[in-house]
Short mmCIF file of C-alpha atoms and ligand atoms in Angstrom, two decimals:
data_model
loop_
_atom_site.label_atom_id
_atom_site.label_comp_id
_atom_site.label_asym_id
_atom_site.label_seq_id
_atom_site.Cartn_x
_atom_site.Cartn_y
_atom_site.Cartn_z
CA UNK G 218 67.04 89.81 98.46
CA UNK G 219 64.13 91.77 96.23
CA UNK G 220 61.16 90.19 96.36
CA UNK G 221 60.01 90.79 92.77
CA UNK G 222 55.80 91.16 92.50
CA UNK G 223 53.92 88.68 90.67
CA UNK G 224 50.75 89.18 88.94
CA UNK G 225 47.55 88.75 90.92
CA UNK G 226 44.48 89.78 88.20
CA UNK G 227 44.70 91.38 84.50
CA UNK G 228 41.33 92.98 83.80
CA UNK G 229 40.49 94.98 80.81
CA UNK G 230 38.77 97.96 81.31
CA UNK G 231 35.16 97.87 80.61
CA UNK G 232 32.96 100.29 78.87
CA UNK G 233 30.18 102.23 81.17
CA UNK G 234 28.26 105.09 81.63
CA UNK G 235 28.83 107.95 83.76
CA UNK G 236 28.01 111.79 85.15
CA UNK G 237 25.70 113.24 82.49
CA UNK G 238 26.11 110.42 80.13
CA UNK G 239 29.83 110.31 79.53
CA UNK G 240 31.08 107.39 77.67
CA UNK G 241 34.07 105.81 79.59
CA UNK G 242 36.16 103.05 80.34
CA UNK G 243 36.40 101.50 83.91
CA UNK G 244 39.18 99.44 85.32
CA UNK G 245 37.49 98.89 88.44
CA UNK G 246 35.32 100.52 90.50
CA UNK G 247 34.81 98.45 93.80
CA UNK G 248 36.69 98.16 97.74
CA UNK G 249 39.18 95.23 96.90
CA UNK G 250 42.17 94.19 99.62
CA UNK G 251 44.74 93.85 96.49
CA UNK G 252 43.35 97.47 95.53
CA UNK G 253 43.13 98.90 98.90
CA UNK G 254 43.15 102.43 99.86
CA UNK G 255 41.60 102.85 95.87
CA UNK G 256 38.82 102.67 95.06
CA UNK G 257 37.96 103.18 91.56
CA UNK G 258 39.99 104.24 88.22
CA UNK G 259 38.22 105.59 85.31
CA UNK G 260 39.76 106.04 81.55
CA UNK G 261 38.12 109.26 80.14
CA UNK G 262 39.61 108.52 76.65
CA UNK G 263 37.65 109.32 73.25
CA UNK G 264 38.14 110.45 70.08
CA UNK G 265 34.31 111.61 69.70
CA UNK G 266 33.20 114.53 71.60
CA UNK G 267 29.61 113.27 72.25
CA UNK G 268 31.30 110.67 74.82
CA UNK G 269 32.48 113.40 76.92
CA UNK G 270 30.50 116.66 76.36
CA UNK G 271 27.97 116.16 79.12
CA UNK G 272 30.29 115.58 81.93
CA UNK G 273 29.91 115.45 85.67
CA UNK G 274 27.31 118.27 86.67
CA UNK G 275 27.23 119.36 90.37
CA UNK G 276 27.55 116.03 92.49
CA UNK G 277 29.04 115.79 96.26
CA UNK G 278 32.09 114.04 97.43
CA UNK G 279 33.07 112.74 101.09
CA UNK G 280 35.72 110.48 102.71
CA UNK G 281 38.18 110.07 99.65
CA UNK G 282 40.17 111.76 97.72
CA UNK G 283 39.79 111.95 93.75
CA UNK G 284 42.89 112.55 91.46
CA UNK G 285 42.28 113.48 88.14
CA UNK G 286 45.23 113.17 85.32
CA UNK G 287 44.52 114.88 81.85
CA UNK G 288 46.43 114.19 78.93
CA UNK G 289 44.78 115.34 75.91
CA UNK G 290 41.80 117.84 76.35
CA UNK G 291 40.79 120.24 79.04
CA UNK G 292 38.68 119.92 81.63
CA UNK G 293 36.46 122.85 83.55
CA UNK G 294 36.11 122.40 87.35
CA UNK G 295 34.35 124.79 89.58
CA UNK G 296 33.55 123.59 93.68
CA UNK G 297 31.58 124.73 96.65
CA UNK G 298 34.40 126.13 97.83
CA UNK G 299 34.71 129.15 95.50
CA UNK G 300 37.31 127.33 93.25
CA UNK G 301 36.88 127.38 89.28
CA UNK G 302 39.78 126.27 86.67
CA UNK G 303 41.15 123.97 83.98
CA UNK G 304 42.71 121.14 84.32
CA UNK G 305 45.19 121.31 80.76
CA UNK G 306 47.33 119.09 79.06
CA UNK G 307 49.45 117.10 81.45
CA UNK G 308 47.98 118.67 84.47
CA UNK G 309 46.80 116.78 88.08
CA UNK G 310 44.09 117.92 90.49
CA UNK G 311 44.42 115.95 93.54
CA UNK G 312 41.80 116.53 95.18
CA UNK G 313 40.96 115.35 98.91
CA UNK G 314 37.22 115.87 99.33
CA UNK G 315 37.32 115.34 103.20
CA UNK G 316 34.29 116.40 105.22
CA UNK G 317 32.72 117.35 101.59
CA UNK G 318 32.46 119.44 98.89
CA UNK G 319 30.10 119.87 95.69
CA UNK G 320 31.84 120.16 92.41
CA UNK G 321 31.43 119.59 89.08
CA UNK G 322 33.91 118.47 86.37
CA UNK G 323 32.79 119.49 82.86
CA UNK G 324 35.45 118.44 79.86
CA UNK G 325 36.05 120.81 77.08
CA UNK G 326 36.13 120.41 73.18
CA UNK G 327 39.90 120.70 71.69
CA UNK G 328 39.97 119.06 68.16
CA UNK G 329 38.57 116.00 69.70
CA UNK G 330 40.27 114.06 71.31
CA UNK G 331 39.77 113.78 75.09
CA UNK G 332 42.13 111.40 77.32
CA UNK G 333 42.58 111.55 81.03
CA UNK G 334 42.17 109.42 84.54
CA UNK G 335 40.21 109.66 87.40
CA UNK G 336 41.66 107.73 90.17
CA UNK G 337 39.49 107.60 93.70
CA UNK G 338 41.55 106.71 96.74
CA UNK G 339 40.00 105.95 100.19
CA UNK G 340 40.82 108.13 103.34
CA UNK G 341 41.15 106.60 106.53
CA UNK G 342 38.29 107.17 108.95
CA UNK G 343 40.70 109.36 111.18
CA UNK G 344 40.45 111.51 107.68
CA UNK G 345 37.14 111.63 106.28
CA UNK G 346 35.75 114.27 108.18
CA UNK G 347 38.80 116.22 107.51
CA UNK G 348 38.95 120.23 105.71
CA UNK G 349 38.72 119.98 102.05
CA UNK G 350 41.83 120.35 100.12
CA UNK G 351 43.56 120.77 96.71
CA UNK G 352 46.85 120.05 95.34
CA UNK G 353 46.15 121.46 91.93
CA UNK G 354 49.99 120.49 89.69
CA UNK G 355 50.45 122.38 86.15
CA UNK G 356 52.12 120.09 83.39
CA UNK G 357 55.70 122.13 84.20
CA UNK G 358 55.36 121.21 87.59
CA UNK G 359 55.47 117.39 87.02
CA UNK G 360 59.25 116.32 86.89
CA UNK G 361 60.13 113.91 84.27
CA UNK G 362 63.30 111.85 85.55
CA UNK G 363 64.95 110.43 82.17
CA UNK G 364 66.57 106.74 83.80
CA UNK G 365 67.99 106.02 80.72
CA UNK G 366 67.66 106.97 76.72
CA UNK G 367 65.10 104.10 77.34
CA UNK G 368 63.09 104.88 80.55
CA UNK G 369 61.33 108.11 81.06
CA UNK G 370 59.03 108.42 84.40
CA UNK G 371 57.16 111.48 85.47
CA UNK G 372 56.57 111.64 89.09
CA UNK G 373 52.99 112.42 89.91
CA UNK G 374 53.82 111.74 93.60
CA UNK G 375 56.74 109.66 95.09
CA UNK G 376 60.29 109.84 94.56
CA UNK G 377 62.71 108.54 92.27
CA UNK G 378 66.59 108.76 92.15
CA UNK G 379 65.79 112.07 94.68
CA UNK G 380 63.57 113.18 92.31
CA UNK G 381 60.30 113.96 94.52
CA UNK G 382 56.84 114.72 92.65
CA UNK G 383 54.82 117.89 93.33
CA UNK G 384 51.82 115.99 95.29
CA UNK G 385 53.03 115.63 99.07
CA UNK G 386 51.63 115.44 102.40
CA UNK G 387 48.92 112.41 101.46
CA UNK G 388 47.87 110.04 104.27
CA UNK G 389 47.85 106.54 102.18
CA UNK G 390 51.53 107.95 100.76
CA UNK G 391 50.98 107.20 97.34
CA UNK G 392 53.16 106.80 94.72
CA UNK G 393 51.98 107.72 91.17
CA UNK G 394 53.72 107.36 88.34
CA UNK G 395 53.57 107.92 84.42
CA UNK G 396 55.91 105.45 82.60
CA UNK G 397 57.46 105.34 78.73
CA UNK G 398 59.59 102.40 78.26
CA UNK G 399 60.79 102.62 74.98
CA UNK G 400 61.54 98.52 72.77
CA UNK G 401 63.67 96.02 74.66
CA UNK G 402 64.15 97.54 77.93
CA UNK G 403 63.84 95.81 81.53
CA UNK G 404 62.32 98.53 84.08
CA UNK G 405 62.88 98.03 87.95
CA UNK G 406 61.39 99.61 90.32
CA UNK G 407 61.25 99.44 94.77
CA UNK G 408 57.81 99.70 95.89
CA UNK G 409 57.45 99.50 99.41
CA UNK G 410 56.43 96.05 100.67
CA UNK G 411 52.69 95.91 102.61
CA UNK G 412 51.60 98.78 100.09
CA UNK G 413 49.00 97.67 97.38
CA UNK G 414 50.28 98.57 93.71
CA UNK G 415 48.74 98.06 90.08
CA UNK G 416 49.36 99.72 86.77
CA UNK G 417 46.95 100.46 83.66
CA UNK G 418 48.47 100.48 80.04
CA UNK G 419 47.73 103.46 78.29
CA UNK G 420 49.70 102.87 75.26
CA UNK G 421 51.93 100.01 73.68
CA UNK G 422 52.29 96.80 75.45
CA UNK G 423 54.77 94.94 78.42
CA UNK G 424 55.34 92.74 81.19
CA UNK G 425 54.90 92.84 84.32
CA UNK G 426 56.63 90.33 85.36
CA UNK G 427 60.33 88.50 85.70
CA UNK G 428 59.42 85.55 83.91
CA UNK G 429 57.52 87.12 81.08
CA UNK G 430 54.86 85.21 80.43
CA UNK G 431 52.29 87.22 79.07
CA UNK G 432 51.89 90.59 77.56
CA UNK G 433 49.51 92.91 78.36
CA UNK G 434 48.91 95.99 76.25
CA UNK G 435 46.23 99.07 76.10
CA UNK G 436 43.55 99.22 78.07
CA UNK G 437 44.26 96.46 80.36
CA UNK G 438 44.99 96.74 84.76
CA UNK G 439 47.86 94.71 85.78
CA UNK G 440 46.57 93.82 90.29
CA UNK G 441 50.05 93.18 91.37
CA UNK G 442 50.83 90.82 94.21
CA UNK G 443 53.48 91.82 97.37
CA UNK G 444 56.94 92.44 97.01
CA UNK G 445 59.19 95.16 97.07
CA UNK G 446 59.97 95.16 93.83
CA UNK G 447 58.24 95.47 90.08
CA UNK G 448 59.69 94.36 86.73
CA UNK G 449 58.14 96.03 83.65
CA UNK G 450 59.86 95.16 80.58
CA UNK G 451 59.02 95.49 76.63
CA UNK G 452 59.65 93.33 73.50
CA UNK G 453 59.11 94.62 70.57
CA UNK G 454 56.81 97.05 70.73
CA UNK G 455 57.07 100.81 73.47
CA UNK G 456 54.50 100.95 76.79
CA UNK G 457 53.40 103.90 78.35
CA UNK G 458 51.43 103.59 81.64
CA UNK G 459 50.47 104.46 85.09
CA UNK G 460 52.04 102.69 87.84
CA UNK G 461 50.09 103.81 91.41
CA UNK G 462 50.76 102.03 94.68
CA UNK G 463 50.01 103.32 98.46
CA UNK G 464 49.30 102.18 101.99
CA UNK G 465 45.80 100.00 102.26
CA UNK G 466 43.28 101.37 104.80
CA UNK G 467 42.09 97.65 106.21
CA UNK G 468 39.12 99.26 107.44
CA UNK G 469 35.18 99.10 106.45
CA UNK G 470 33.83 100.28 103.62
CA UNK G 471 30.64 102.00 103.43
CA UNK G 472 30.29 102.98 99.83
CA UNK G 473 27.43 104.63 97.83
CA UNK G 474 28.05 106.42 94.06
CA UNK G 475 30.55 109.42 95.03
CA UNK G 476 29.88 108.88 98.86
CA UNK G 477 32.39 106.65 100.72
CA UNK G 478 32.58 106.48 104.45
CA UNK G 479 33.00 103.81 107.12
CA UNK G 480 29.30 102.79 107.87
CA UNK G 481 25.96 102.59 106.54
CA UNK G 482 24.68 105.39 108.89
CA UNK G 483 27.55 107.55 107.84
CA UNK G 484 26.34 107.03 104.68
CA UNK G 485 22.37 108.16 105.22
CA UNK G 486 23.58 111.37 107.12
CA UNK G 487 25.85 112.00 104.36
CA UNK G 488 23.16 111.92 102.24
CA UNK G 489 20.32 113.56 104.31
CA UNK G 490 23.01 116.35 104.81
CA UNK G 491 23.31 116.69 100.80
CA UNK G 492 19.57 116.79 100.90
CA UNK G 493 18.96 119.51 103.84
CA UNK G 494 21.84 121.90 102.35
CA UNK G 495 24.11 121.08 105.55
CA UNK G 496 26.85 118.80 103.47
CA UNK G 497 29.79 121.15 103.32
CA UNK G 498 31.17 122.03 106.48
CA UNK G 499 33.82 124.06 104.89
CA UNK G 500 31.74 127.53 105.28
FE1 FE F 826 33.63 114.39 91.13
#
C-alpha cells in the first residue's frame, strides 16, 4: 500500500541579502536531516531591477553542486574554467562545483522582471574533491509530459511515465520537477521512500496533502515527511511549483558561505587555498 507523505514544516520564504547586494527571497539556507543532501534554495524573483543588477561577482564554490533555474530574465555566467554564457528563459545550469571553481553569476535587464532558483545540493565526501562539471539544459531541452488537460510537469531531472529529464548521471539522484496543476485536480506522484523531498510554490496555491487541511500558496516551502508517495491537489484556484527530492548524504557538515565540505579543517584549507591562488585544481 502507498504510503502517502505528510507535511513536516511550511516556511515562507524570507527576504535577505545576497552577492553584491541582490535582493532575494530564501526558503532555507541551512544542513537539515528532512532537507538532506540540500542545502539551500534561493527565489531570485523581482519586478525592480535594482534587486538584482549587482549580482554574484567572482566567488568560489567546493563540495556541492548549485542548480540554477531561470524563468523570466537572463542571467550571465562566466567560470575559472574558461566557460562564459546565458542562462535564458526556461533554461538549467546544473552545476557540480567539485574540487572548485570561481564563477560569477551576473543577471541581466529584460523589461524587468527577473525570476529564477538557485538550489545548492550537498555532494558526498567520496565527491567533493571530484573534476568540476556542467550540465548546462536549453528551455527545448526540458520535456514537458502533459498527464492530463489538467497536469503539466516538466522534468528537470527524473522520470515520469518514461519520460526522463535532460540532467543525468547525479550522485544524490535527484528528482526535479516543475509542476502546473490547473483548478480541481488531485496530483499523485511515487517518490522513492528514504529520499528527502519538499516543494516551493511559485504561483497559485494547493495541498500537499490527502486530507487537505491547509493551503499553502506563493512563496511558501512545503518539508515533506517519508513515504513513497505525494498528493498535491488544488481548489479553486491553479499552482505552479517545484517539487525536488533526492538521496540524503547522513554525513557531517562543514559549512561556510559558498564553501561546504565535511570538516572544519577542510574548510580553512579551502579557504587558505582561495587565498594563495591554489583553489582550482581543474588546470
Ligand atoms: Fe555561485
Amino acid at each position: 500500500m502507498a504510503k502517502t507523505r505528510t507535511i513536516y514544516q511550511i516556511i515562507e520564504s524570507q527576504a535577505t541579502m545576497e552577492g553584491a547586494g541582490v535582493r532575494l527571497r530564501r526558503a532555507f539556507g541551512r544542513d537539515h536531516p528532512k532537507l538532506d543532501p540540500f542545502l539551500l534554495l534561493d527565489d531570485f524573483g523581482s519586478d525592480n531591477p535594482d534587486d538584482y543588477m549587482s549580482g554574484f561577482p567572482w566567488h568560489p564554490h567546493r563540495g556541492i553542486e548549485t542548480i540554477t533555474y531561470v524563468l523570466h530574465g537572463k542571467v550571465k555566467h562566466e567560470d575559472s574554467l574558461g566557460n562564459a554564457g546565458v542562462i535564458g528563459e526556461g533554461d538549467v545550469q546544473w552545476m557540480t562545483a567539485g574540487s572548485g571553481i570561481i564563477h560569477q553569476e551576473m543577471p541581466e535587464k529584460t523589461e524587468g522582471l527577473m525570476l529564477g532558483f538557485q538550489l545548492w545540493a550537498n555532494l558526498p565526501s567520496s565527491n567533493k574533491m571530484m573534476h568540476p562539471r556542467y550540465q548546462e539544459v536549453k528551455q527545448s531541452d526540458i520535456p514537458e509530459v502533459q498527464i492530463s488537460d489538467k497536469i503539466g510537469v516538466k522534468i528537470i531531472c527524473g522520470e515520469i511515465d518514461g519520460t526522463k529529464g535532460p540532467v543525468q548521471d547525479i550522485v544524490t539522484e535527484p528528482e526535479y520537477l516543475d509542476i502546473t496543476l490547473q483548478p480541481n485536480t488531485i496530483f499523485k506522484h511515487t517518490i522513492r521512500e528514504n529520499h528527502n523531498s519538499f516543494a516551493y510554490i511559485i504561483e497559485g496555491e494547493g495541498f500537499f496533502d490527502e486530507k487537505r487541511k491547509k493551503k499553502v500558496g506563493k512563496h511558501h516551502l512545503v518539508v515533506l515527511e517519508d513515504g513513497d508517495e505525494i498528493q498535491i491537489s488544488t481548489a479553486e484556484s491553479n499552482i505552479r511549483l517545484l517539487l525536488i527530492s533526492g538521496k540524503p548524504i547522513r554525513e557531517p557538515v562543514a559549512w561556510s558561505g559558498p564553501i561546504v565540505m565535511n570538516t572544519r579543517e577542510e574548510l580553512r584549507l579551502a579557504f587558505e587555498e582561495y587565498r594563495n591562488g591554489s583553489f582550482t585544481k581543474h588546470d
